[in-house]
PDB file of C-alpha atoms in Angstrom:
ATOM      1  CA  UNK A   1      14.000 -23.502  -5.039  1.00  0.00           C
ATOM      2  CA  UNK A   2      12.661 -20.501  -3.876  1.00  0.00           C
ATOM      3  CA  UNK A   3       9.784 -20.037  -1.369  1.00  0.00           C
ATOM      4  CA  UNK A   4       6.451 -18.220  -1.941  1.00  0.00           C
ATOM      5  CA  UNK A   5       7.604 -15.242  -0.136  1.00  0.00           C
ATOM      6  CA  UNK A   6      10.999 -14.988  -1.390  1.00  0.00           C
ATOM      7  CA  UNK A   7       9.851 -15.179  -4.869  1.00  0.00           C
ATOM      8  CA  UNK A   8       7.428 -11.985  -3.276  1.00  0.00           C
ATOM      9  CA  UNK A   9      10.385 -10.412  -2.133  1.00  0.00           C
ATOM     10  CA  UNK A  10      12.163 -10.580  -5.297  1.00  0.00           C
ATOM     11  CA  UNK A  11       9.636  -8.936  -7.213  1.00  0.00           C
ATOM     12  CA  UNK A  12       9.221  -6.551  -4.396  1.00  0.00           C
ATOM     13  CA  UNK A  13      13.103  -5.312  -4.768  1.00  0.00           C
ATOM     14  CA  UNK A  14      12.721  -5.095  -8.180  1.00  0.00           C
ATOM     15  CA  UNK A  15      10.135  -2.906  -8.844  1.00  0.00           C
ATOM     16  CA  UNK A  16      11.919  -0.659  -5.807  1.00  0.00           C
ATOM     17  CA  UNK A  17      14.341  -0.364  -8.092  1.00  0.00           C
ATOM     18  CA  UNK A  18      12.710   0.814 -11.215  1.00  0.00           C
ATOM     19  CA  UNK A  19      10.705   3.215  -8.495  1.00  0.00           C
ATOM     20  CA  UNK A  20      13.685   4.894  -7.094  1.00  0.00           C
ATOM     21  CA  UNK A  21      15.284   5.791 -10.839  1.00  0.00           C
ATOM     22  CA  UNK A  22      11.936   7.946 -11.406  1.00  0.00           C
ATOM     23  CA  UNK A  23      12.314   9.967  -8.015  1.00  0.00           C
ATOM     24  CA  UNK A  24       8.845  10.253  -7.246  1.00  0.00           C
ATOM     25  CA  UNK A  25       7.382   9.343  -3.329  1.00  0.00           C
ATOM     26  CA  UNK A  26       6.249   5.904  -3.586  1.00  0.00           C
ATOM     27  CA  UNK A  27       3.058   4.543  -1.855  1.00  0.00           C
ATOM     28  CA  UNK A  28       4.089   0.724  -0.367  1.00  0.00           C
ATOM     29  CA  UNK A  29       1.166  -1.863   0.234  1.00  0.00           C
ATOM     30  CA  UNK A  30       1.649  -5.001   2.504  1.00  0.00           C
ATOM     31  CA  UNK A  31      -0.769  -7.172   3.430  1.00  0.00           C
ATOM     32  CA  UNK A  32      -1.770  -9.967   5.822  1.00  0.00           C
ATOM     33  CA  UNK A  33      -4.682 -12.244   6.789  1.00  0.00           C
ATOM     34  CA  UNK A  34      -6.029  -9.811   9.275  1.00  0.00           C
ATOM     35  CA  UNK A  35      -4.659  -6.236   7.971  1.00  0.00           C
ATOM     36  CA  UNK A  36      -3.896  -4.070   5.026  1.00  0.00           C
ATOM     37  CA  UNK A  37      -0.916  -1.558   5.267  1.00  0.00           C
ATOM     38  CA  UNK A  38      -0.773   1.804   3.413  1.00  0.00           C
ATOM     39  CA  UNK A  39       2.642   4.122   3.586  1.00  0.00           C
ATOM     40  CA  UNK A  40       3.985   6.834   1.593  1.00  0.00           C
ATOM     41  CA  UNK A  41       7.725   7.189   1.650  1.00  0.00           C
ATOM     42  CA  UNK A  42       9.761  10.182   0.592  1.00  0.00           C
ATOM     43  CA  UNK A  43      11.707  10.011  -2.829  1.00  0.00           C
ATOM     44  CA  UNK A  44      14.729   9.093  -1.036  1.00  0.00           C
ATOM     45  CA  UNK A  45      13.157   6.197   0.571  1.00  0.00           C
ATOM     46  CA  UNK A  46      14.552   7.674   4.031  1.00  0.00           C
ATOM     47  CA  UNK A  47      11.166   9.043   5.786  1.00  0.00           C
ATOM     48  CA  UNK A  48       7.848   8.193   6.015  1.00  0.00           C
ATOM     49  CA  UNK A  49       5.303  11.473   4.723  1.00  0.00           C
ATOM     50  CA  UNK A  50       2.061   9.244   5.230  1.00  0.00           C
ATOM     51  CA  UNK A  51       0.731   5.920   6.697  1.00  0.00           C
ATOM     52  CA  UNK A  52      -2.818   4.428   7.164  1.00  0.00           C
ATOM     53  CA  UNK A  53      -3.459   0.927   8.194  1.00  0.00           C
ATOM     54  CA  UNK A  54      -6.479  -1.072   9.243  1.00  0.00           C
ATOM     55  CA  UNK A  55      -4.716  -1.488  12.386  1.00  0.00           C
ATOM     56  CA  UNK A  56      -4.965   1.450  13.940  1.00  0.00           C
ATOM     57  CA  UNK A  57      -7.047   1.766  16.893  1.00  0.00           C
ATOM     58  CA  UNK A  58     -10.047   4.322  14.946  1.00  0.00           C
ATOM     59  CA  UNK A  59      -9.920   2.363  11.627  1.00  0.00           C
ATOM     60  CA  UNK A  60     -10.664  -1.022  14.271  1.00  0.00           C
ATOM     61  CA  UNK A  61     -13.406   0.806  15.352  1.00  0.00           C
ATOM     62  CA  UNK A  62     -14.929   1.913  12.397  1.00  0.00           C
ATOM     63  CA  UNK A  63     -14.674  -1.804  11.216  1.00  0.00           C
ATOM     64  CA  UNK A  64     -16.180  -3.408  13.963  1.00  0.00           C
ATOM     65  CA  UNK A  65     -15.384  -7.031  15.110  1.00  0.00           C
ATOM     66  CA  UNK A  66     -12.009  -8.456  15.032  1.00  0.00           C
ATOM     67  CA  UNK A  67     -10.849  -9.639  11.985  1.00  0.00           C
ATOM     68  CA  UNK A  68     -12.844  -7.655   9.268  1.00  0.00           C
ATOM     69  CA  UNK A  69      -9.226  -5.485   8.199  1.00  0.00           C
ATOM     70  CA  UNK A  70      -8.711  -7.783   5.932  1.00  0.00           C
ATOM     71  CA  UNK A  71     -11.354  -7.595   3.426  1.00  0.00           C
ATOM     72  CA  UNK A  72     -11.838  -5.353   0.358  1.00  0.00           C
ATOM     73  CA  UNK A  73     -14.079  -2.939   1.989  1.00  0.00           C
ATOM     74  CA  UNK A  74     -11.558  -2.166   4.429  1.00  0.00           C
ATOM     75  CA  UNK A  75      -8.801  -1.932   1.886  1.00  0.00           C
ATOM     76  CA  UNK A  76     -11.172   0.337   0.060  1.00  0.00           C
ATOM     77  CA  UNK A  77     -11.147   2.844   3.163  1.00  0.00           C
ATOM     78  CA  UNK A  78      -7.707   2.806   3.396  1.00  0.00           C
ATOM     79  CA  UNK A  79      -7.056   3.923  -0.027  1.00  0.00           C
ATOM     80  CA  UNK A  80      -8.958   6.675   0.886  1.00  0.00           C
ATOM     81  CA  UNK A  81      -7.617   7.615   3.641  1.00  0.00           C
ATOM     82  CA  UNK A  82      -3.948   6.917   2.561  1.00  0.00           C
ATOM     83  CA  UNK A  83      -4.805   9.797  -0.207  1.00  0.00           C
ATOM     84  CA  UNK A  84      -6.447  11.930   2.164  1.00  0.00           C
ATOM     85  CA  UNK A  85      -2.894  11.832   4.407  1.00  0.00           C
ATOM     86  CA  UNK A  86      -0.889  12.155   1.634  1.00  0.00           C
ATOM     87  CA  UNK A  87      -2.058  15.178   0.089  1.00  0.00           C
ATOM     88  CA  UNK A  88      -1.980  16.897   3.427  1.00  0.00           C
ATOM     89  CA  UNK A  89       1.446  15.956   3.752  1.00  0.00           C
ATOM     90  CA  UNK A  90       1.871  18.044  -0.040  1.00  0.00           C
ATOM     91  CA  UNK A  91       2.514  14.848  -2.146  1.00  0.00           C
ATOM     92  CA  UNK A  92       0.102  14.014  -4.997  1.00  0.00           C
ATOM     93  CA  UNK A  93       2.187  11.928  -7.261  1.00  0.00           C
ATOM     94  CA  UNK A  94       3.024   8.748  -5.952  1.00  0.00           C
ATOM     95  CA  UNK A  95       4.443   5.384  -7.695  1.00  0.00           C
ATOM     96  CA  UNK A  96       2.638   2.499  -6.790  1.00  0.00           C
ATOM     97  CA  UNK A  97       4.603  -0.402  -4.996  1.00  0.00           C
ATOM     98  CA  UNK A  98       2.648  -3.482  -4.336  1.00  0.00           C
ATOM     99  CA  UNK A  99       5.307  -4.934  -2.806  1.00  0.00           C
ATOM    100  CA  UNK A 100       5.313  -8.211  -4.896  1.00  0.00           C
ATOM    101  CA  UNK A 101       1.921  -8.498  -4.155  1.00  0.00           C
ATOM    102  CA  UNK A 102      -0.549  -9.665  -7.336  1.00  0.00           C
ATOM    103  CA  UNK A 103      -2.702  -6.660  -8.411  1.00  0.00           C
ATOM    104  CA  UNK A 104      -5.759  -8.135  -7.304  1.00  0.00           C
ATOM    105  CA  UNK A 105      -8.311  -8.089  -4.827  1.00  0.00           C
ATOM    106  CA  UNK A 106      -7.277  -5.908  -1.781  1.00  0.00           C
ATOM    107  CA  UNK A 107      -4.481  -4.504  -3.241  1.00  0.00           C
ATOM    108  CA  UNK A 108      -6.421  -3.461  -6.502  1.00  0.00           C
ATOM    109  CA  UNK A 109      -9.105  -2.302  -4.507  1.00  0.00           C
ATOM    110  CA  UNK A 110      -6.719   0.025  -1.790  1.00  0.00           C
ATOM    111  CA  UNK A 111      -4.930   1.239  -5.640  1.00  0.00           C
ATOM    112  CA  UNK A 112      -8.829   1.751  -7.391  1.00  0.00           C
ATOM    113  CA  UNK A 113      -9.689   3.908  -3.980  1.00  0.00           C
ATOM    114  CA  UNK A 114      -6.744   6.101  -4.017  1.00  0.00           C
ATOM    115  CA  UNK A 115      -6.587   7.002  -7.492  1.00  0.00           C
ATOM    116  CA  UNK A 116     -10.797   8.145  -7.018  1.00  0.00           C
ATOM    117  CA  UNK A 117      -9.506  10.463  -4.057  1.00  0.00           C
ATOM    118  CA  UNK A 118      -7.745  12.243  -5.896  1.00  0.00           C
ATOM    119  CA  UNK A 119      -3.859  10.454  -5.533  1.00  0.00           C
ATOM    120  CA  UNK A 120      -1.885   9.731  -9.011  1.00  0.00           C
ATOM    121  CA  UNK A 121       0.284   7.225 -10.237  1.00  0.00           C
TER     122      UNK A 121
END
């Protein structure tokens, strides 16, 4: 029997494959309790062209007290920012990896927030 997070793992290296035969950059979500992670990597999968994360020391800031990265709001300001990075980097066609993650909550709201600034997949 499998546990939680290798059945998220599974599903994680699947759709990684089905990204890499389209050859587009791919934008990779994690998550925890306390954060939400944003990255863009190259079609190749061997260098990072963007990255926003609730852990970074201005996004802490901006959120206030400890804790409060890991909310939809927050994910909602990194999907814009993630987009913002990203097309300053030239890419603006991405394929979204969730990273096994359910597309709900955070994650939908980080996806719903990119796609409005202007990223698409």
């Amino acid at each position: 029997m499998m546990t939680k997070k290798e059945q998220r793992l599974r599903r994680a290296r699947q759709t990684r494959i089905r990204i890499a035969d389209k050859g587009v950059a791919r934008l990779s979500v994690n998550r925890t309790n306390l954060h939400i992670y944003a990255t863009v990597v190259s079609e190749d999968g061997n260098r990072v062209l963007a990255s926003a994360s609730t852990a970074e020391a201005d996004m802490r800031k901006e959120l206030g007290a400890a804790g409060r990265g890991g909310n939809v709001a927050a994910a909602q300001q990194i999907g814009k920012r993630i987009a913002e990075r990203a097309k300053a980097a030239g890419v603006e066609k991405v394929a979204f990896d969730r990273a096994g993650f359910a597309y709900h909550g955070r994650v939908k709201a980080l996806a719903d927030a990119a796609r409005e600034a202007g990223l698409q997949f």
